[in-house]
Amino acid sequence: MTPPFAPWADPDAKPLIEIRNVTKRFGAFEAVRDLSLAIHEREFFAILGPSGCGKTTLMRMLAGFETPSEGEILLDGQDLSPIPPAKRPVNMMFQSYALFPHLTVEKNIAFGLKREGTPKAEIAERVTDIMRLVQLTDFARRKPDQLSGGQRQRVALARALVKRPRLLLLDEPLGALDKKLRQETQFELMGIQETLGTTFVIVTHDQEEAMTVSSRIAVMRAGELAQVATPTDLYERPDTRFVADFIGEVTILDGIVTAASRGGVGLSVMEGAPDLRIITPHTPPAGTQAWLALRPEKVSISRERPADADNALAGKVLDIAYLGNISTYHVALPDGSIIKAQESNRQRADRRGITWEDPVWVAWEEDAGVLLLA
Amino acid sequence: MTRTLGSRILVALPYLWLLVLFLAPFLIVLKISLSDLAVSRPPYTPHLDLTAGWAGIKAFFAALDFENYTFLAEDSLYINAYLSSLKIAGISTLITLLIGYSIAYALARAPRRWRPTLVMLVILPFWTSFLIRVYAWIGILKTEGLLNQALLSIGLIAEPLTIMNTNTAVYIGIVYSYLPFMILPIYATLEKMDESLLEAAADLGSSRLAAFFLVTLPLSMPGIVAGCFLVFIPAIGEFVIPDLLGGSNTLMIGKTLWVEFFNNRDWPLASAVAILLLLLLIVPIVLFQRQQMKQEIGT
Amino acid sequence: MTNRFSWFNATSLTLGMAFLYLPILILVIYSFNESKLVTVWGGFSTKWYGELFRNEAFLSAAWVTLRVGLISATVATLLGTLAAYALVRAGMLKGRTLFSGMIYAPLVMPEVITGLSLLLLFISIGMDRGITTIILAHITFGMCFASVVVSSRLVAFDASLEEAACDLGCTPVQAFFSVTLPVIAPAIVAAWLLAFTLSLDDLVIASFTSGPGATTLPMKIYSQVRLGVTPEINALSTLLIGFVSIGVILASLAGKRAAVE
């Protein structure tokens, strides 16, 4: 068995890109604030965040269209700042695709190679190869306005990849495509990235996209990194309420830490209810304010109090979102807060018989949720 | 992004050109408008004598005065010319708006495949010589011209109408020449109007006429305003139309300036007329720019 | 969706087009009039066209106009394109308001003022008036119109195209020539045509800035027209209208073909 691909976990591994304490100001506005990050060779790295969080600015600094106000960006240990975009071994796939409207697909793709002064025969060969890879061979002589959205996206990808960059930047690459095409293209992108072994950095605001394609995700918020982790860690072990809430669905209950025991803590969330048991590596002192983040699929719902559950609370069904394969129940607790519980509909939903206004119990294991201190 | 010195100079070139050939001339006009008429070459005084040093400059400034402006303010000819320009431009703009709106409306509601051709037909006359288009009306409007011939022959009038060399001819000339400037901006706003808005208005109980006044007209307001400015502003300073179609009692400030300059050779006075005409135009021009800016921000 | 003309729209379009085209049509018809009296039809003849081509004064004025038009339109388009680029792209923040003001002002400035001010400039710097001064004047207003046409295209131009070119190895200058210029080329052609037409058409500014020996066609026509309507002018007008119409139609067909390709 090959070991899992995780160069970031290896302290001796040399990162391809090192962003060191980078700050970017536009006037008084700090778009990126004292940000440090390492990206490794062959990674498919996603920068995820709401609009205006600085992710595009960060990418434009990697491409060379913006210069950091402070800090430095290294590629293979070499400072990138004096190198103009034209000379960097970094290429970008633009959000608008930025295909040259006056050139055919073929000439768009060959554009960068011609600039490098690559011999004609080699250009022809590389362009043919890359067009085959992205399945554009039949459209070589078309102009961009005669292509569909998906085809344009592939031209933009091919045009950037044909230069064999060390690092490929993708700015919201699938944002213009409809949902079904976007899902197909995500897998195509992953396939191409694996085939070529190029390091990809993708900027997106779509968390599903980031989760699907990337090896690691950096979540950005207001110019800073909120958390950098693999998709699994980000989902299962968020560091903050912001990350927990930004990725996937979650219920966040706030409470006071009561006692620590057996590798976990107790959390008092409501008067009159027993303290919740949470397994956590943190050891906050009693009295600390903390939050419990619970994914709905880890919470079960039943009419009777489950006998063996670590945590159980009584409530009333407020809403049911029936999605066919799963149903999400919004259960109101006596203090008014709402907890989401998800059940997969292995049985026909109508046979379960839980409906609006029913008194129910929600329950979860002690290791189901995550204790958050921020 | 880094820019080379060469590209900076290249970009500054048109800027310098306009400074020398557009802004500087205005300062000269301003200066000459403060000078006095004189029998000399060029026909005004004082001239700046730099060889006399500081004293020369002082003497030069001391000789400048507002005499020409006082003269303009006292002679009712000039005040009347300004007022009459405003009146003629205003009335022509209104007529152009009425005619232009109905054409623009018809264009915007024409079958889609016809629109490019029709729009081109509206623009085409704009490309042909302005002078020739004004000239074409002389043969039509003359006392023995084609309009009178036609009206007489169908018995609508018993005696030929006197249109040529009157303000009416000037109105016709301005409306005719500037019509495309009115049609195009209005068409542009009407064309991009969502037709389902009218269906919504009908659905909410408006008659077609009410829908026009409550929905279409307010939405085409930016086009109307732009069109009116585009006609009104150049019409005020118009020279060719009043000169060729108007009569001796047609007073327009552009014509007055021309006569002062070429016939009376009073350059200082002509310059003063020009400066006042500019001041007269600044208000509508600034309003127009403001409105355009608002449009840009709005979209 | 409207697929047919309503009677109201058909009427206003018919009347509108009649208003726009009848005067020109009449002018063209009467240029083929045998009679010297321009408002009385005396039979078909092309003799006024012959007269026109034997009239040295008209021919030399036409030659002056053509030279002024070609030179001024070309320089105006060059400068106008640079100006548009400076306005839209280069972000010349200092003096930008003044600059855009200077670009837009000549568009609405009465020609008498522009003409007068340029003439007074030429006199005060002691420049002899003639064809050169007309060209300088025409470049000045032509570049403003050209820059408006080009900048409207540049505004719609996706700035990331230039960045993409830089990303693929171009210097900013190379990016301009290999990407920006080809994309905005139709607007540049349109700008040239506009500057050329405005130059051919200009009477007022040319009258102010010309000197002895430099009479443009509009100046010649104007001096004739002041004396009254003549069949020769009708013939000349017809020729000019013909040239322009053919030019515009060809340009729009070329534009359509480019769009189809």
mmCIF file of C-alpha atoms in Angstrom, chain C residues 61-234:
data_model
loop_
_atom_site.group_PDB
_atom_site.id
_atom_site.type_symbol
_atom_site.label_atom_id
_atom_site.label_comp_id
_atom_site.label_asym_id
_atom_site.label_seq_id
_atom_site.Cartn_x
_atom_site.Cartn_y
_atom_site.Cartn_z
ATOM 1 C CA ALA C 61 -10.894 72.479 -53.026
ATOM 2 C CA ALA C 62 -11.755 68.795 -53.150
ATOM 3 C CA TRP C 63 -8.069 67.906 -53.218
ATOM 4 C CA VAL C 64 -7.360 70.159 -50.217
ATOM 5 C CA THR C 65 -10.270 68.605 -48.318
ATOM 6 C CA LEU C 66 -9.145 65.097 -49.108
ATOM 7 C CA ARG C 67 -5.584 65.744 -47.948
ATOM 8 C CA VAL C 68 -6.776 67.457 -44.763
ATOM 9 C CA GLY C 69 -9.196 64.610 -44.106
ATOM 10 C CA LEU C 70 -6.724 61.777 -44.645
ATOM 11 C CA ILE C 71 -3.921 63.292 -42.585
ATOM 12 C CA SER C 72 -6.038 64.666 -39.768
ATOM 13 C CA ALA C 73 -8.172 61.514 -39.436
ATOM 14 C CA THR C 74 -5.080 59.326 -39.230
ATOM 15 C CA VAL C 75 -3.286 61.430 -36.626
ATOM 16 C CA ALA C 76 -6.537 62.023 -34.738
ATOM 17 C CA THR C 77 -7.196 58.278 -34.559
ATOM 18 C CA LEU C 78 -3.692 57.605 -33.264
ATOM 19 C CA LEU C 79 -3.900 60.275 -30.599
ATOM 20 C CA GLY C 80 -7.525 59.449 -29.819
ATOM 21 C CA THR C 81 -6.679 55.788 -29.254
ATOM 22 C CA LEU C 82 -3.836 56.748 -26.920
ATOM 23 C CA ALA C 83 -6.132 59.160 -25.110
ATOM 24 C CA ALA C 84 -8.823 56.513 -24.743
ATOM 25 C CA TYR C 85 -6.248 54.074 -23.431
ATOM 26 C CA ALA C 86 -4.991 56.631 -20.928
ATOM 27 C CA LEU C 87 -8.546 57.388 -19.802
ATOM 28 C CA VAL C 88 -9.798 53.838 -19.469
ATOM 29 C CA ARG C 89 -6.735 51.792 -18.618
ATOM 30 C CA ALA C 90 -3.630 53.575 -17.512
ATOM 31 C CA GLY C 91 -5.438 55.120 -14.540
ATOM 32 C CA MET C 92 -3.843 58.532 -14.948
ATOM 33 C CA LEU C 93 -5.393 59.670 -11.715
ATOM 34 C CA LYS C 94 -3.658 62.992 -11.421
ATOM 35 C CA GLY C 95 -5.259 65.365 -13.857
ATOM 36 C CA ARG C 96 -7.736 62.755 -14.966
ATOM 37 C CA THR C 97 -10.726 65.028 -14.464
ATOM 38 C CA LEU C 98 -9.072 67.800 -16.425
ATOM 39 C CA PHE C 99 -8.092 65.324 -19.116
ATOM 40 C CA SER C 100 -11.517 63.779 -19.522
ATOM 41 C CA GLY C 101 -12.966 67.276 -19.468
ATOM 42 C CA MET C 102 -10.695 68.288 -22.328
ATOM 43 C CA ILE C 103 -11.687 65.164 -24.245
ATOM 44 C CA TYR C 104 -15.412 65.707 -23.837
ATOM 45 C CA ALA C 105 -15.565 69.496 -24.065
ATOM 46 C CA PRO C 106 -14.872 69.790 -27.814
ATOM 47 C CA LEU C 107 -17.762 67.399 -28.481
ATOM 48 C CA VAL C 108 -20.269 69.910 -27.188
ATOM 49 C CA MET C 109 -18.300 73.096 -27.828
ATOM 50 C CA PRO C 110 -19.880 75.346 -30.450
ATOM 51 C CA GLU C 111 -17.704 75.243 -33.542
ATOM 52 C CA VAL C 112 -17.503 79.029 -33.657
ATOM 53 C CA ILE C 113 -15.723 79.039 -30.308
ATOM 54 C CA THR C 114 -13.323 76.229 -31.153
ATOM 55 C CA GLY C 115 -12.557 77.895 -34.477
ATOM 56 C CA LEU C 116 -12.060 81.340 -33.008
ATOM 57 C CA SER C 117 -9.844 80.132 -30.183
ATOM 58 C CA LEU C 118 -7.632 78.076 -32.472
ATOM 59 C CA LEU C 119 -7.262 80.960 -34.887
ATOM 60 C CA LEU C 120 -6.247 83.303 -32.093
ATOM 61 C CA LEU C 121 -3.716 80.717 -30.928
ATOM 62 C CA PHE C 122 -2.174 80.417 -34.387
ATOM 63 C CA ILE C 123 -1.959 84.180 -34.685
ATOM 64 C CA SER C 124 -0.435 84.696 -31.279
ATOM 65 C CA ILE C 125 2.307 82.157 -31.928
ATOM 66 C CA GLY C 126 2.855 83.696 -35.355
ATOM 67 C CA MET C 127 1.942 80.636 -37.379
ATOM 68 C CA ASP C 128 1.074 81.157 -41.036
ATOM 69 C CA ARG C 129 -2.439 80.012 -41.737
ATOM 70 C CA GLY C 130 -3.085 77.491 -44.433
ATOM 71 C CA ILE C 131 -3.625 73.812 -44.914
ATOM 72 C CA THR C 132 -1.366 72.958 -41.929
ATOM 73 C CA THR C 133 -3.418 74.977 -39.481
ATOM 74 C CA ILE C 134 -6.637 73.380 -40.747
ATOM 75 C CA ILE C 135 -5.068 69.962 -40.250
ATOM 76 C CA LEU C 136 -3.970 70.854 -36.703
ATOM 77 C CA ALA C 137 -7.477 72.083 -35.889
ATOM 78 C CA HIS C 138 -9.127 69.003 -37.357
ATOM 79 C CA ILE C 139 -6.789 66.684 -35.468
ATOM 80 C CA THR C 140 -7.781 68.428 -32.240
ATOM 81 C CA PHE C 141 -11.524 67.861 -32.483
ATOM 82 C CA GLY C 142 -11.148 64.615 -34.437
ATOM 83 C CA MET C 143 -9.094 62.999 -31.681
ATOM 84 C CA CYS C 144 -11.767 63.785 -29.123
ATOM 85 C CA PHE C 145 -14.443 62.041 -31.179
ATOM 86 C CA ALA C 146 -12.058 59.184 -31.957
ATOM 87 C CA SER C 147 -11.201 58.744 -28.303
ATOM 88 C CA VAL C 148 -14.877 58.575 -27.321
ATOM 89 C CA VAL C 149 -15.515 55.853 -29.906
ATOM 90 C CA VAL C 150 -12.447 53.838 -28.901
ATOM 91 C CA SER C 151 -12.963 54.252 -25.169
ATOM 92 C CA SER C 152 -16.535 52.976 -25.366
ATOM 93 C CA ARG C 153 -15.090 49.775 -26.826
ATOM 94 C CA LEU C 154 -12.239 49.713 -24.312
ATOM 95 C CA VAL C 155 -14.629 49.999 -21.388
ATOM 96 C CA ALA C 156 -16.421 46.871 -22.573
ATOM 97 C CA PHE C 157 -13.072 45.160 -23.109
ATOM 98 C CA ASP C 158 -12.335 42.549 -20.434
ATOM 99 C CA ALA C 159 -9.171 43.742 -18.668
ATOM 100 C CA SER C 160 -8.295 40.173 -17.773
ATOM 101 C CA LEU C 161 -7.504 39.579 -21.470
ATOM 102 C CA GLU C 162 -4.447 41.779 -21.069
ATOM 103 C CA GLU C 163 -3.554 40.080 -17.814
ATOM 104 C CA ALA C 164 -3.915 36.714 -19.501
ATOM 105 C CA ALA C 165 -1.513 37.860 -22.216
ATOM 106 C CA CYS C 166 0.984 38.991 -19.566
ATOM 107 C CA ASP C 167 0.508 35.726 -17.712
ATOM 108 C CA LEU C 168 1.349 33.881 -20.934
ATOM 109 C CA GLY C 169 4.583 35.781 -21.401
ATOM 110 C CA CYS C 170 3.849 39.200 -22.915
ATOM 111 C CA THR C 171 5.250 42.495 -21.727
ATOM 112 C CA PRO C 172 2.491 45.118 -21.290
ATOM 113 C CA VAL C 173 3.427 46.630 -24.664
ATOM 114 C CA GLN C 174 3.335 43.245 -26.401
ATOM 115 C CA ALA C 175 0.011 42.535 -24.716
ATOM 116 C CA PHE C 176 -1.372 45.772 -26.155
ATOM 117 C CA PHE C 177 -0.283 44.958 -29.705
ATOM 118 C CA SER C 178 -1.103 41.251 -29.734
ATOM 119 C CA VAL C 179 -4.390 41.305 -27.828
ATOM 120 C CA THR C 180 -5.867 44.732 -27.137
ATOM 121 C CA LEU C 181 -5.288 46.236 -30.560
ATOM 122 C CA PRO C 182 -6.790 43.371 -32.605
ATOM 123 C CA VAL C 183 -9.819 43.261 -30.323
ATOM 124 C CA ILE C 184 -10.536 46.990 -30.494
ATOM 125 C CA ALA C 185 -9.602 47.257 -34.196
ATOM 126 C CA PRO C 186 -13.223 47.644 -35.397
ATOM 127 C CA ALA C 187 -13.657 50.591 -33.033
ATOM 128 C CA ILE C 188 -10.439 52.127 -34.321
ATOM 129 C CA VAL C 189 -11.657 51.825 -37.903
ATOM 130 C CA ALA C 190 -14.975 53.378 -36.885
ATOM 131 C CA ALA C 191 -13.096 56.164 -35.121
ATOM 132 C CA TRP C 192 -11.046 56.877 -38.237
ATOM 133 C CA LEU C 193 -14.161 56.981 -40.408
ATOM 134 C CA LEU C 194 -15.834 59.357 -37.981
ATOM 135 C CA ALA C 195 -12.813 61.668 -37.792
ATOM 136 C CA PHE C 196 -12.488 61.586 -41.584
ATOM 137 C CA THR C 197 -16.164 62.377 -42.143
ATOM 138 C CA LEU C 198 -16.141 65.194 -39.595
ATOM 139 C CA SER C 199 -13.091 66.673 -41.280
ATOM 140 C CA LEU C 200 -14.701 66.465 -44.735
ATOM 141 C CA ASP C 201 -17.831 68.037 -43.325
ATOM 142 C CA ASP C 202 -16.369 70.901 -41.345
ATOM 143 C CA LEU C 203 -17.071 74.416 -42.500
ATOM 144 C CA VAL C 204 -16.862 76.646 -39.454
ATOM 145 C CA ILE C 205 -13.539 75.600 -37.934
ATOM 146 C CA ALA C 206 -11.886 75.416 -41.356
ATOM 147 C CA SER C 207 -13.131 78.917 -42.180
ATOM 148 C CA PHE C 208 -11.533 80.282 -39.027
ATOM 149 C CA THR C 209 -8.238 78.454 -39.312
ATOM 150 C CA SER C 210 -7.563 78.509 -43.038
ATOM 151 C CA GLY C 211 -5.483 81.057 -44.833
ATOM 152 C CA PRO C 212 -5.034 82.210 -48.384
ATOM 153 C CA GLY C 213 -4.791 79.360 -50.851
ATOM 154 C CA ALA C 214 -6.318 76.778 -48.556
ATOM 155 C CA THR C 215 -9.983 76.534 -49.386
ATOM 156 C CA THR C 216 -11.760 73.322 -48.425
ATOM 157 C CA LEU C 217 -14.752 71.956 -50.254
ATOM 158 C CA PRO C 218 -17.294 72.967 -47.591
ATOM 159 C CA MET C 219 -15.872 76.504 -47.649
ATOM 160 C CA LYS C 220 -16.221 76.565 -51.422
ATOM 161 C CA ILE C 221 -19.756 75.170 -51.273
ATOM 162 C CA TYR C 222 -20.708 77.662 -48.575
ATOM 163 C CA SER C 223 -19.516 80.656 -50.563
ATOM 164 C CA GLN C 224 -21.498 79.405 -53.587
ATOM 165 C CA VAL C 225 -24.615 78.570 -51.569
ATOM 166 C CA ARG C 226 -24.749 82.035 -50.056
ATOM 167 C CA LEU C 227 -25.300 83.258 -53.607
ATOM 168 C CA GLY C 228 -28.215 80.877 -54.055
ATOM 169 C CA VAL C 229 -29.030 77.348 -55.144
ATOM 170 C CA THR C 230 -27.122 76.178 -58.192
ATOM 171 C CA PRO C 231 -27.418 72.899 -60.095
ATOM 172 C CA GLU C 232 -23.652 72.449 -59.887
ATOM 173 C CA ILE C 233 -23.810 72.334 -56.092
ATOM 174 C CA ASN C 234 -26.630 69.819 -56.386
#
